[in-house]
PDB file of C-alpha atoms in Angstrom:
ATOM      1  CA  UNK A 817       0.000   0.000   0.000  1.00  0.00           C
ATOM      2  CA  UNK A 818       2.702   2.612   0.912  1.00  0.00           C
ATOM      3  CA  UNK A 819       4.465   2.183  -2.317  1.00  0.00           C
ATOM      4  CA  UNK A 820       1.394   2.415  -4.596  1.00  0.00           C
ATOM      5  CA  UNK A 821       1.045   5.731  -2.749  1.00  0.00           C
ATOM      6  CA  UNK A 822       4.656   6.664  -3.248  1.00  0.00           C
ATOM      7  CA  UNK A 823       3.657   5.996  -6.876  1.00  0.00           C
ATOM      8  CA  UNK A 824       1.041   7.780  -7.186  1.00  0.00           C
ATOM      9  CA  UNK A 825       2.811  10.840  -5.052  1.00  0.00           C
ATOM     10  CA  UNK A 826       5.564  10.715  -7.634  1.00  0.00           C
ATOM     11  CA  UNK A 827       3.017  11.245 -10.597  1.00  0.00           C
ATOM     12  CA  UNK A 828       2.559  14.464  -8.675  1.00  0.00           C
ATOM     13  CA  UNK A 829       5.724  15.248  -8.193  1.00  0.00           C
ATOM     14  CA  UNK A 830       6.403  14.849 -11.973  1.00  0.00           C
ATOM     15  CA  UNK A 831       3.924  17.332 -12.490  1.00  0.00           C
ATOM     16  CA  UNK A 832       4.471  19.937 -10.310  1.00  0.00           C
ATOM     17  CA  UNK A 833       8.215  19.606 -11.365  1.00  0.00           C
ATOM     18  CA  UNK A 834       7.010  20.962 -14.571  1.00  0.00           C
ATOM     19  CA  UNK A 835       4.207  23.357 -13.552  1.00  0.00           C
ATOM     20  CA  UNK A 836       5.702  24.430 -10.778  1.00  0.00           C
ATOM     21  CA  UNK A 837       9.664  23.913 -10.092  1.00  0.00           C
ATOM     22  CA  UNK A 838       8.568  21.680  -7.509  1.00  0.00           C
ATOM     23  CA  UNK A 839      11.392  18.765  -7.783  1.00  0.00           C
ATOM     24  CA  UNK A 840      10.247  17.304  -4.823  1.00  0.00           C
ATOM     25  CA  UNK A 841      10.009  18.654  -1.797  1.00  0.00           C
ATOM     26  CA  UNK A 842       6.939  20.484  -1.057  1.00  0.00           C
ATOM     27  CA  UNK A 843       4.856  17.457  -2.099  1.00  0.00           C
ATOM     28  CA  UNK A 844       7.401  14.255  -0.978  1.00  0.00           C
ATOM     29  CA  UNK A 845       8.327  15.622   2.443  1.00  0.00           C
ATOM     30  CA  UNK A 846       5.324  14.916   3.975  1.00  0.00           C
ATOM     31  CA  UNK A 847       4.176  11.650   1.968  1.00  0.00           C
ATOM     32  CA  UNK A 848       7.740   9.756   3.362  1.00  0.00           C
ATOM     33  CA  UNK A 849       7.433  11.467   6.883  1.00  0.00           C
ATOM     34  CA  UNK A 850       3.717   9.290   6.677  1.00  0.00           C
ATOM     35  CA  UNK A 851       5.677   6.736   5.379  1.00  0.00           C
ATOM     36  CA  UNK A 852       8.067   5.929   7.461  1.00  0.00           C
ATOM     37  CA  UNK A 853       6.287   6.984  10.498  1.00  0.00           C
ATOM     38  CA  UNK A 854       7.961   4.063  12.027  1.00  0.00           C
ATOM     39  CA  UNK A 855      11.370   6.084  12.713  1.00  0.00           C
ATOM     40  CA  UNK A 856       9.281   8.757  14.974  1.00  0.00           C
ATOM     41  CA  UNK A 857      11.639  11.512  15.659  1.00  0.00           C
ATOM     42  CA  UNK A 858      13.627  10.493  12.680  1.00  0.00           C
ATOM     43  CA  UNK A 859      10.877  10.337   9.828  1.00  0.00           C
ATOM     44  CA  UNK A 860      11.471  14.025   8.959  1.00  0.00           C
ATOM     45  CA  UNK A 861      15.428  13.959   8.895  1.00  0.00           C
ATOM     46  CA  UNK A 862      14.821  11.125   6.619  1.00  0.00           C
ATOM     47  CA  UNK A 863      12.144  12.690   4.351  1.00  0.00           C
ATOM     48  CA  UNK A 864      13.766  15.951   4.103  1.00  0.00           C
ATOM     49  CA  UNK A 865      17.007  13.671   3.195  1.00  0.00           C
ATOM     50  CA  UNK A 866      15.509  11.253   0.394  1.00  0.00           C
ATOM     51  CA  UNK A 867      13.280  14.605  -0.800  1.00  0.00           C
ATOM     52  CA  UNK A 868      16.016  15.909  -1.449  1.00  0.00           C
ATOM     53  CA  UNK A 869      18.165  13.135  -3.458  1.00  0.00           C
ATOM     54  CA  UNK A 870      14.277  13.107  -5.640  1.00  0.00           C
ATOM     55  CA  UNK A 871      14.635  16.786  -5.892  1.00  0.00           C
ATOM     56  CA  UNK A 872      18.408  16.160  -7.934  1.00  0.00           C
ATOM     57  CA  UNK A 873      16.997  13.506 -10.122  1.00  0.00           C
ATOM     58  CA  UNK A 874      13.469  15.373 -10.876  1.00  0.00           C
ATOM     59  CA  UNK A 875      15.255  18.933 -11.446  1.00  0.00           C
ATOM     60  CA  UNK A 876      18.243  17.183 -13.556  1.00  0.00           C
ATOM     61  CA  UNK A 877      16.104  15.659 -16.095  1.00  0.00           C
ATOM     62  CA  UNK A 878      13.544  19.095 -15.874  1.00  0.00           C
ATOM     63  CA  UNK A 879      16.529  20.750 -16.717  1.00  0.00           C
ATOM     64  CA  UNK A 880      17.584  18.438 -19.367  1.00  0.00           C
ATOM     65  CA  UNK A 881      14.493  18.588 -21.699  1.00  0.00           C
ATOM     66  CA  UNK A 882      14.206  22.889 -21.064  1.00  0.00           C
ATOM     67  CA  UNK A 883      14.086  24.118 -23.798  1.00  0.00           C
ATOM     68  CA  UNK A 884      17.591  26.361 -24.147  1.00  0.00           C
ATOM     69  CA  UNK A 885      15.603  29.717 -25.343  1.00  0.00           C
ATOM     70  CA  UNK A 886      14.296  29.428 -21.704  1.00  0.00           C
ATOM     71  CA  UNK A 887      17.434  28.325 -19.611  1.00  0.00           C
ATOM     72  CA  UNK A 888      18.930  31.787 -21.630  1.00  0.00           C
ATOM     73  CA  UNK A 889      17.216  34.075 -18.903  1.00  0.00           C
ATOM     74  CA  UNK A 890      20.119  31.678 -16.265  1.00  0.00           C
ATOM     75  CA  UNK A 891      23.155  32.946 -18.961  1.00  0.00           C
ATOM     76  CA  UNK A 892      25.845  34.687 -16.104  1.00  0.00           C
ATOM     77  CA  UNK A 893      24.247  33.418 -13.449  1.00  0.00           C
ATOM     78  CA  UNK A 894      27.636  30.810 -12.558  1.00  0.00           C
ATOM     79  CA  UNK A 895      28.089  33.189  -9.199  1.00  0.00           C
ATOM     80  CA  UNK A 896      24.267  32.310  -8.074  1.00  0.00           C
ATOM     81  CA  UNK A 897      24.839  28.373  -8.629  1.00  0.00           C
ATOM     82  CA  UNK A 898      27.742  28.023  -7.003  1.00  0.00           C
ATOM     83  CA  UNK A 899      26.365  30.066  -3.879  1.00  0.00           C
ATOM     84  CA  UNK A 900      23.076  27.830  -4.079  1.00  0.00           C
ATOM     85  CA  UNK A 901      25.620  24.782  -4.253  1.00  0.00           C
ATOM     86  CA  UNK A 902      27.350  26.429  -1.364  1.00  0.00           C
ATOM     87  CA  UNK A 903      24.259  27.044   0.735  1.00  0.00           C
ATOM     88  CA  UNK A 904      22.661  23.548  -0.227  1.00  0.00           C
ATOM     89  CA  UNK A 905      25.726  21.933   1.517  1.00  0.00           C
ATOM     90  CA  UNK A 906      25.613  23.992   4.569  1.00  0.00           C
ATOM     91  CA  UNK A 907      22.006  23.638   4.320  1.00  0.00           C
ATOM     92  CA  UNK A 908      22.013  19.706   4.754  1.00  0.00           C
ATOM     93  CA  UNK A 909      24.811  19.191   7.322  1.00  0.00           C
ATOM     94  CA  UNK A 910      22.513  21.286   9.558  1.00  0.00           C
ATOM     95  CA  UNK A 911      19.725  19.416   9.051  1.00  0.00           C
ATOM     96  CA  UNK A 912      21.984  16.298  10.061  1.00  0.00           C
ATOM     97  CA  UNK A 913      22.519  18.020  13.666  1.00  0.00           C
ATOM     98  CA  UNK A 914      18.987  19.474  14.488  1.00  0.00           C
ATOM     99  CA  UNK A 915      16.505  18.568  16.306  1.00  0.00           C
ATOM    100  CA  UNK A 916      13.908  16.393  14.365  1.00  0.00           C
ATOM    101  CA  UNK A 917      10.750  18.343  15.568  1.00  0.00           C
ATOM    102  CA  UNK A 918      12.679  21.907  14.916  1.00  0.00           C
ATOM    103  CA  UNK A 919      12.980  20.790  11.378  1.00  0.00           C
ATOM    104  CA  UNK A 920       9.520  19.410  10.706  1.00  0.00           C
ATOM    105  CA  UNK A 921       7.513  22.718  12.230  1.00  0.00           C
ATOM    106  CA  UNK A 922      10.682  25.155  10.671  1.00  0.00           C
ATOM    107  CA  UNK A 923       9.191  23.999   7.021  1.00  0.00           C
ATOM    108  CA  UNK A 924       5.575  24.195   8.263  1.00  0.00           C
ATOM    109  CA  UNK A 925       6.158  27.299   9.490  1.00  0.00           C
ATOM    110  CA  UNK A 926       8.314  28.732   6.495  1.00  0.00           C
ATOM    111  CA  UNK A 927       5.559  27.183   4.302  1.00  0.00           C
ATOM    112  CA  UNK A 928       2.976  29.210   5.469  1.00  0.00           C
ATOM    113  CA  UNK A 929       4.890  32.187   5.379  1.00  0.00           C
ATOM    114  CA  UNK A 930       5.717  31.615   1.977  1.00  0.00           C
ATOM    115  CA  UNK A 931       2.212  31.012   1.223  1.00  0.00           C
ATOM    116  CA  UNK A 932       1.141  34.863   3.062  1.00  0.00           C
ATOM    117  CA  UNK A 933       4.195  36.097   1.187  1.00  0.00           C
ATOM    118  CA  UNK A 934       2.548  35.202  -1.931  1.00  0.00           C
ATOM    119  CA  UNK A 935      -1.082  35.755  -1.501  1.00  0.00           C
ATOM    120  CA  UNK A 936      -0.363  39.679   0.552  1.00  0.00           C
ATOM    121  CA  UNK A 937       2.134  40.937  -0.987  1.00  0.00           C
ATOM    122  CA  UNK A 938       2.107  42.477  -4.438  1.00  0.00           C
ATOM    123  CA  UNK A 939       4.169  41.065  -7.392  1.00  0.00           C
ATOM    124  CA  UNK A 940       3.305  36.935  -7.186  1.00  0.00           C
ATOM    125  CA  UNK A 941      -0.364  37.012  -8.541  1.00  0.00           C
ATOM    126  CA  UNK A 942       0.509  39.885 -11.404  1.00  0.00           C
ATOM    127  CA  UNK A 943       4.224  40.106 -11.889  1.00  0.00           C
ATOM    128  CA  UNK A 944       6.286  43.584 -12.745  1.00  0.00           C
ATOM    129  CA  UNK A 945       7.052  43.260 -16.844  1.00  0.00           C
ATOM    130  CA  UNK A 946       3.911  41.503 -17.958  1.00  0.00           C
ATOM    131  CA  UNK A 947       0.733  42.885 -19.397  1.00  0.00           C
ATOM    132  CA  UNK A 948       2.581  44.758 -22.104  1.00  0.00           C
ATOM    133  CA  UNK A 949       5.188  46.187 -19.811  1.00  0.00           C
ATOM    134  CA  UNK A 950       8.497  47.210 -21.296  1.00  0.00           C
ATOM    135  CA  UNK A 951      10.330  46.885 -18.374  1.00  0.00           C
ATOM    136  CA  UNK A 952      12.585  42.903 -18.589  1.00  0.00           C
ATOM    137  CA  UNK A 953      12.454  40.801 -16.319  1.00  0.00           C
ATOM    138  CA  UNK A 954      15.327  41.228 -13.651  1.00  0.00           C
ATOM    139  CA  UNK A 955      18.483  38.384 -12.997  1.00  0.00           C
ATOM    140  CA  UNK A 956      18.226  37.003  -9.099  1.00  0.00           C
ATOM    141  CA  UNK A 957      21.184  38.764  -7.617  1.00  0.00           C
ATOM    142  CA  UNK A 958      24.204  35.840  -6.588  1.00  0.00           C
ATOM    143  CA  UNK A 959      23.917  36.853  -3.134  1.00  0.00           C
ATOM    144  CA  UNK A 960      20.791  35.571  -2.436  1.00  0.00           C
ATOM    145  CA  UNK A 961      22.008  31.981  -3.657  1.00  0.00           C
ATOM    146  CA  UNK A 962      23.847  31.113  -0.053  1.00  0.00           C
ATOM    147  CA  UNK A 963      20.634  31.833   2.596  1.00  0.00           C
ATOM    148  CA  UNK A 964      18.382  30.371  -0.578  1.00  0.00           C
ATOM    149  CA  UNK A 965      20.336  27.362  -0.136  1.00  0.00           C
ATOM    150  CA  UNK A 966      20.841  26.736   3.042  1.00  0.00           C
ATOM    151  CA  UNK A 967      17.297  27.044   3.821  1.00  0.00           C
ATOM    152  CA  UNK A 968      16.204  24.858   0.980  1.00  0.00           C
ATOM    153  CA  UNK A 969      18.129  21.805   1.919  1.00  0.00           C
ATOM    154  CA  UNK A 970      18.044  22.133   5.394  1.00  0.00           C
ATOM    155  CA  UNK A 971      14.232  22.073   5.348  1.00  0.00           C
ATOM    156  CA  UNK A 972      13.630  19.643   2.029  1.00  0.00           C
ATOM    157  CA  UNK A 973      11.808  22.353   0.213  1.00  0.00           C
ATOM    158  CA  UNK A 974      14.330  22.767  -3.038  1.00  0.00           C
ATOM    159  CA  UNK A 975      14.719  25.822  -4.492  1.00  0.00           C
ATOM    160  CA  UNK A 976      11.540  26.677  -5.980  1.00  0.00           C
ATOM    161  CA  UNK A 977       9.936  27.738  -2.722  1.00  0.00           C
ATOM    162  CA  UNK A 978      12.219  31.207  -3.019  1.00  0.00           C
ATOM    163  CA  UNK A 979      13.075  31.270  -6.203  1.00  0.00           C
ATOM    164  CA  UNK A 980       9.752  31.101  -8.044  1.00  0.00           C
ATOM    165  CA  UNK A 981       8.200  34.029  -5.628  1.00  0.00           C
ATOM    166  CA  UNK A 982      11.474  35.778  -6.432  1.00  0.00           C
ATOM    167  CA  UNK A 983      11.231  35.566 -10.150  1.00  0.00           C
ATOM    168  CA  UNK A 984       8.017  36.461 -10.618  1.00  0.00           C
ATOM    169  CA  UNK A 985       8.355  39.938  -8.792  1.00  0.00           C
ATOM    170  CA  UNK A 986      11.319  40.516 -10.991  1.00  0.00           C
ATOM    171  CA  UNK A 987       8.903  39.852 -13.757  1.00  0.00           C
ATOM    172  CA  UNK A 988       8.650  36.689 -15.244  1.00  0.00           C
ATOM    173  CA  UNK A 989       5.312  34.457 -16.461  1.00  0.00           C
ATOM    174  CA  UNK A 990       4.861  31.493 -14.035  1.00  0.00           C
ATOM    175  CA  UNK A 991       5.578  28.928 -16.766  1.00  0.00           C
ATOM    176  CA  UNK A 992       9.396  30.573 -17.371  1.00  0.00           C
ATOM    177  CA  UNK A 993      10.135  30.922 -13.324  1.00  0.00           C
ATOM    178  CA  UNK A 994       8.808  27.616 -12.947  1.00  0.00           C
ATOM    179  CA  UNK A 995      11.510  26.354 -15.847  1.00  0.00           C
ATOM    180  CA  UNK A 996      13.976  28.065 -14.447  1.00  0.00           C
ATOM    181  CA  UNK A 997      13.359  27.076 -10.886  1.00  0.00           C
ATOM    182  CA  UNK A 998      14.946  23.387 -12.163  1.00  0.00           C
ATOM    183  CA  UNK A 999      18.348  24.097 -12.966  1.00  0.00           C
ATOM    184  CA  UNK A1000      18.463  26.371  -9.491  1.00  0.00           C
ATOM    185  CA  UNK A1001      17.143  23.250  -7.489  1.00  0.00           C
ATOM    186  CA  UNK A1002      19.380  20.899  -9.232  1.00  0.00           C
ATOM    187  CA  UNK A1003      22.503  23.550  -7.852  1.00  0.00           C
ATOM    188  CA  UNK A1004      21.598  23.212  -4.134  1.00  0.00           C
ATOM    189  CA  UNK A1005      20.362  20.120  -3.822  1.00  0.00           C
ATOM    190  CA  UNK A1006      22.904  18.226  -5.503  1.00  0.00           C
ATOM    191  CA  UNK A1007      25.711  18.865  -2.571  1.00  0.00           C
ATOM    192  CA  UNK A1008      22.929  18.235  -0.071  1.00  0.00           C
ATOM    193  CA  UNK A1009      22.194  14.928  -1.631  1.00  0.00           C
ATOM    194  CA  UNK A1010      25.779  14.005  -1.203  1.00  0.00           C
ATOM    195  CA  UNK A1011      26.266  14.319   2.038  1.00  0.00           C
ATOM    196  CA  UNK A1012      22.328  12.923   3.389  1.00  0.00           C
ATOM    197  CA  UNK A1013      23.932   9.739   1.512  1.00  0.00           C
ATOM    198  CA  UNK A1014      26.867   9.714   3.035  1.00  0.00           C
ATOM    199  CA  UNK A1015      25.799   9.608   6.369  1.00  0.00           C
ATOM    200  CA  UNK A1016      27.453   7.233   8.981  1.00  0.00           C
ATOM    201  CA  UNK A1017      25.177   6.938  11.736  1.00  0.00           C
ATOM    202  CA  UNK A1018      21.585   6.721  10.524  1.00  0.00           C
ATOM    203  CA  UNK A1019      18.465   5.246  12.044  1.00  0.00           C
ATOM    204  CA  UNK A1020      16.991   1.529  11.182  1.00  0.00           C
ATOM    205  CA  UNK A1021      13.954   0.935   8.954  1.00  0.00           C
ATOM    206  CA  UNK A1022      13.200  -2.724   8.672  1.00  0.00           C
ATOM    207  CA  UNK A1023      13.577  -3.586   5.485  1.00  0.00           C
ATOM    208  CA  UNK A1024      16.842  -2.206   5.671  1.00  0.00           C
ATOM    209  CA  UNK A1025      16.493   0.598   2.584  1.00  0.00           C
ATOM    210  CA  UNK A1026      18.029   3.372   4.016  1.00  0.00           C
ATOM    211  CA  UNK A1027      21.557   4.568   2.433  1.00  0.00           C
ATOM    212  CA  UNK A1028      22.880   7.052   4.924  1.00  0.00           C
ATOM    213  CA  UNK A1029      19.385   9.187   5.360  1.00  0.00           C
ATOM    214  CA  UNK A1030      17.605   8.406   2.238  1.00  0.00           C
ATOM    215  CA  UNK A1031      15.008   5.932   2.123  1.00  0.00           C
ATOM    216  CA  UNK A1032      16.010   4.231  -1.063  1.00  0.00           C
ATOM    217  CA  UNK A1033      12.424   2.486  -1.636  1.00  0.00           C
ATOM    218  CA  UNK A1034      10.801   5.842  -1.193  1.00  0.00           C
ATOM    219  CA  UNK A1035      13.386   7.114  -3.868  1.00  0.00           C
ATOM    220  CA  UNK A1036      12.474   4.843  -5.936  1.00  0.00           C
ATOM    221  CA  UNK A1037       9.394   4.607  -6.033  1.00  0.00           C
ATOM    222  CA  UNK A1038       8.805   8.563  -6.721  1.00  0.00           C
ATOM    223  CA  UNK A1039      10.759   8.780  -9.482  1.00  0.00           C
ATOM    224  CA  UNK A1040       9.084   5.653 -10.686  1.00  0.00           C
ATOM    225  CA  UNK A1041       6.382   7.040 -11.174  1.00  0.00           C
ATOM    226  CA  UNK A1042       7.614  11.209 -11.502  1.00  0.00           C
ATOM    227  CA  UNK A1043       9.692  10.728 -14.489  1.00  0.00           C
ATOM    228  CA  UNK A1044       8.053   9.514 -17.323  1.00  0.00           C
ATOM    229  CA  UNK A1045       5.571  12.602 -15.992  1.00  0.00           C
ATOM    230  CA  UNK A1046       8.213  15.163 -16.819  1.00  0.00           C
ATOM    231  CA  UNK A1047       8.818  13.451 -20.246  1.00  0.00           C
ATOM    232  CA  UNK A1048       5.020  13.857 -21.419  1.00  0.00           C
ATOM    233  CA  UNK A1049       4.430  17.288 -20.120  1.00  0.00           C
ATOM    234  CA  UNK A1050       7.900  18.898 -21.285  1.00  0.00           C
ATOM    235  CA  UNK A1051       7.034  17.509 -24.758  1.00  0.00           C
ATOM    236  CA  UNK A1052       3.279  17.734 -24.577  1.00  0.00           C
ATOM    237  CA  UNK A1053       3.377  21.326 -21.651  1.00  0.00           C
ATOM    238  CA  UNK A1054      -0.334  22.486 -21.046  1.00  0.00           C
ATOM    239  CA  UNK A1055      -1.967  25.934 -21.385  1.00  0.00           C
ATOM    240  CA  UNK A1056      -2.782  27.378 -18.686  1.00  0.00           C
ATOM    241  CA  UNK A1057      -3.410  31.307 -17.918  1.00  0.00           C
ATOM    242  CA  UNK A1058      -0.852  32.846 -15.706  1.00  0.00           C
ATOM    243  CA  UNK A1059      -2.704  34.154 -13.156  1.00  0.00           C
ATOM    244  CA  UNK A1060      -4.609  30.503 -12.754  1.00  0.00           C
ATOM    245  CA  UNK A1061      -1.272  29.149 -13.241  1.00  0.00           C
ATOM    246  CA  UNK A1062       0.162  31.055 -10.182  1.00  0.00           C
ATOM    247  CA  UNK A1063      -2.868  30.606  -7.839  1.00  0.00           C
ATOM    248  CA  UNK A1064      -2.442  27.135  -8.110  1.00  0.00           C
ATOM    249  CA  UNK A1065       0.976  27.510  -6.844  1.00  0.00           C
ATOM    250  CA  UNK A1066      -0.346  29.631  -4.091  1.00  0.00           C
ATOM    251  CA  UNK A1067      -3.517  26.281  -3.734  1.00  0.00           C
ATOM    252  CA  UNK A1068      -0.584  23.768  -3.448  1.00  0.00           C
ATOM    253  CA  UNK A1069       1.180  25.141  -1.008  1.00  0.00           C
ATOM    254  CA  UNK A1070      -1.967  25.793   1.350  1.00  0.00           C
ATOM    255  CA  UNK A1071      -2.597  22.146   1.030  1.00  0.00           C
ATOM    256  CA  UNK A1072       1.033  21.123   1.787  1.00  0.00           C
ATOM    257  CA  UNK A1073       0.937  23.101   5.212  1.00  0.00           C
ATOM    258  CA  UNK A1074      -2.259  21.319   6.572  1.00  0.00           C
ATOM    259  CA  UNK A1075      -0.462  18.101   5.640  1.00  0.00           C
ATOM    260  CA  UNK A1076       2.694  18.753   7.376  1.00  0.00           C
ATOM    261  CA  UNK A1077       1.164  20.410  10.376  1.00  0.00           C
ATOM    262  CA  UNK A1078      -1.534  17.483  10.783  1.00  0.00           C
ATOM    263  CA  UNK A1079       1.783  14.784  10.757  1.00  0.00           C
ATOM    264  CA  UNK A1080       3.321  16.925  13.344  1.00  0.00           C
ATOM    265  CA  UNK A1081       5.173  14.727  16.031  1.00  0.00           C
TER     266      UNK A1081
END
């Protein structure tokens, strides 16, 4: 039963991936902490930890099958992705020393910031340089890329929970910040995978699938069923207005608070 819901979660993960820039971790985080309940204190040090290995996997092959016109709007951005690299592995050794509960109610509660952020203040729902504006979109400054990162791995969220926000108040259409949102994910959490694998003391599941933190089944079974998502909607993306596209970004993440907060320990 768990991994035919794993399955299924990964089919939305593939497709939030796309619409979104969600490689994982809004949606998986709180699927595996149900999941491997079992581990109690430990379920969301391991969630956040395979969410994150999904996120590098999901975001790689996003950023793959972008096409390059898009990833353009990224050109001289090597400074940001080595800071969101930077932050990503600072971001996961943390989560490797704190506190299980601090990180599980840290992403509820940054989630539902996020999620006022977006809803009160002005620039998510109608962007700056849309509507026939002349003024182009704006690059993310590099400085942001360490505290992006950090945050994003240590809590399992990838980078799409402050970099699509950010993008779209420097003015670009949901479907490009959610593209570009990929490549920035892939940045951070690729470090932070590393080192959640590498981990030498990790706790016990029994069937034994845990590779430092990451719950290898879990894994699996996401990107089972995420992948050949991505493939069909890159090739095949749908139309949807902007300003349904973003409240359904603003929908999501409403529903992933109430999830995590309700699997609280």
């Amino acid at each position: 039963m768990d991994l035919l819901v794993l399955l299924g979660v990964g089919l939305l993960t593939g497709t939030t991936t796309v619409l979104f820039g969600f490689g994982g971790g809004f949606v998986t985080v709180p699927v595996v902490v149900w999941a491997d309940s079992a581990l109690g204190g430990d379920a969301t040090r391991v969630a956040v930890a395979t969410s994150v290995v999904v996120m590098v996997v999901n975001a790689g092959f996003a950023t793959a099958v972008t096409p390059p016109g898009t990833l353009a709007a990224l050109r001289g951005g090597g400074p940001l992705l080595l800071l969101l690299a930077a932050g990503g592995a600072a971001g996961a050794f943390a989560t490797r020393l704190a506190p299980a509960a601090l990180t599980h109610w840290a992403f509820v509660a940054y989630t539902a910031v996020t999620l006022a952020d977006v809803l009160l203040r002005p620039g998510f729902l109608r962007p700056r340089g849309q509507a026939g504006s002349s003024v182009p979109p704006r690059p993310l400054p590099a400085l942001v890329g360490a505290p992006v990162g950090a945050v994003a791995a240590f809590l399992g969220v990838g980078g799409s929970v402050m970099t699509v926000p950010a993008m779209r108040r420097a003015g670009h259409p949901m479907r490009v910040a959610a593209a570009l949102a990929n490549p920035l994910t892939l940045a951070l959490s690729l470090p932070a995978a590393t080192l959640h694998l590498a981990t030498a003391s990790a706790p016990v599941l029994a069937d034994g699938a845990l590779a430092g933190l990451v719950d290898l089944r879990a894994a699996a079974a996401l990107l089972l069923g995420a992948l050949p998502v991505i493939a069909l909607l890159r090739r095949h993306p749908p139309r949807i207005p902007d300003r349904v596209h973003a409240w359904a970004y603003a929908g999501l993440l409403g529903v992933v608070v109430a999830a995590m907060a309700l699997s609280g320990p």
